PDB file of C-alpha atoms in Angstrom:
ATOM      1  CA  MET A   1      96.355  92.951 126.600  1.00 42.00           C
ATOM      2  CA  GLU A   2      96.210  94.406 130.179  1.00 55.00           C
ATOM      3  CA  VAL A   3      92.800  93.803 131.778  1.00 69.00           C
ATOM      4  CA  ASP A   4      91.567  96.637 134.220  1.00 87.00           C
ATOM      5  CA  ILE A   5      90.389  94.083 137.081  1.00 89.00           C
ATOM      6  CA  ASP A   6      89.330  96.814 139.286  1.00 90.00           C
ATOM      7  CA  LEU A   7      86.986  98.358 136.788  1.00 92.00           C
ATOM      8  CA  LEU A   8      85.572  94.984 135.993  1.00 92.00           C
ATOM      9  CA  VAL A   9      85.063  94.084 139.858  1.00 93.00           C
ATOM     10  CA  ASN A  10      83.363  97.583 140.548  1.00 94.00           C
ATOM     11  CA  GLU A  11      81.071  97.129 137.574  1.00 95.00           C
ATOM     12  CA  LEU A  12      80.113  93.898 138.826  1.00 95.00           C
ATOM     13  CA  ARG A  13      79.513  95.100 142.286  1.00 96.00           C
ATOM     14  CA  ASP A  14      77.443  98.142 140.873  1.00 96.00           C
ATOM     15  CA  LYS A  15      75.140  95.706 139.165  1.00 95.00           C
ATOM     16  CA  GLY A  16      74.624  94.071 142.557  1.00 96.00           C
ATOM     17  CA  HIS A  17      76.894  90.975 142.270  1.00 96.00           C
ATOM     18  CA  GLU A  18      78.950  89.878 145.275  1.00 96.00           C
ATOM     19  CA  VAL A  19      82.649  89.651 144.239  1.00 96.00           C
ATOM     20  CA  LYS A  20      85.034  88.074 146.155  1.00 91.00           C
ATOM     21  CA  TYR A  21      88.616  86.268 145.836  1.00 88.00           C
ATOM     22  CA  VAL A  22      89.745  87.981 142.859  1.00 90.00           C
ATOM     23  CA  HIS A  23      93.211  86.284 142.009  1.00 86.00           C
ATOM     24  CA  ARG A  24      95.684  86.056 138.998  1.00 84.00           C
ATOM     25  CA  VAL A  25      96.225  82.271 138.391  1.00 81.00           C
ATOM     26  CA  PRO A  26      99.930  81.633 138.357  1.00 74.00           C
ATOM     27  CA  GLY A  27      99.612  78.681 135.637  1.00 69.00           C
ATOM     28  CA  ASN A  28      98.260  80.993 133.136  1.00 58.00           C
ATOM     29  CA  ALA A  29      99.867  84.260 132.905  1.00 52.00           C
ATOM     30  CA  GLY A  30      97.199  87.175 132.452  1.00 56.00           C
ATOM     31  CA  GLU A  31      94.471  84.651 133.532  1.00 82.00           C
ATOM     32  CA  TRP A  32      92.090  85.678 136.458  1.00 87.00           C
ATOM     33  CA  GLU A  33      89.671  83.647 138.651  1.00 90.00           C
ATOM     34  CA  PHE A  34      86.840  85.185 140.547  1.00 92.00           C
ATOM     35  CA  THR A  35      84.079  84.281 143.024  1.00 95.00           C
ATOM     36  CA  ILE A  36      81.064  85.974 141.734  1.00 95.00           C
ATOM     37  CA  ASP A  37      77.567  85.386 143.697  1.00 95.00           C
ATOM     38  CA  GLY A  38      79.346  82.108 144.938  1.00 95.00           C
ATOM     39  CA  GLU A  39      80.374  80.716 141.957  1.00 94.00           C
ATOM     40  CA  TYR A  40      84.046  80.268 140.607  1.00 91.00           C
ATOM     41  CA  LEU A  41      84.307  82.013 137.168  1.00 92.00           C
ATOM     42  CA  ASN A  42      87.365  82.861 134.977  1.00 90.00           C
ATOM     43  CA  LEU A  43      87.764  86.232 133.223  1.00 89.00           C
ATOM     44  CA  GLU A  44      85.759  85.301 130.093  1.00 90.00           C
ATOM     45  CA  GLU A  45      82.782  84.091 132.237  1.00 93.00           C
ATOM     46  CA  ALA A  46      83.067  87.273 134.389  1.00 92.00           C
ATOM     47  CA  ARG A  47      82.574  89.187 131.269  1.00 92.00           C
ATOM     48  CA  ARG A  48      79.657  87.445 130.363  1.00 94.00           C
ATOM     49  CA  VAL A  49      77.925  88.130 133.440  1.00 95.00           C
ATOM     50  CA  LEU A  50      78.092  91.873 132.519  1.00 93.00           C
ATOM     51  CA  GLU A  51      76.916  91.151 129.143  1.00 94.00           C
ATOM     52  CA  LEU A  52      73.888  89.425 130.488  1.00 94.00           C
ATOM     53  CA  ASP A  53      73.210  92.187 132.625  1.00 93.00           C
ATOM     54  CA  GLU A  54      73.286  94.504 129.844  1.00 90.00           C
ATOM     55  CA  GLN A  55      70.451  92.597 127.974  1.00 90.00           C
ATOM     56  CA  LYS A  56      68.118  92.696 130.675  1.00 80.00           C
TER      57      LYS A  56
END
């Protein structure tokens, strides 16, 4: 499953999060790493940030 990383990053930024250093992790094909609000998160954790925003 291809992930639209640009869409995810834009949505995080639209919700006020600082997103930096978006990288595909070479050891895990299809896995991504982000720095969001100063924390290193994987793709699943980044999606969880958006889910928690929606619950507010």
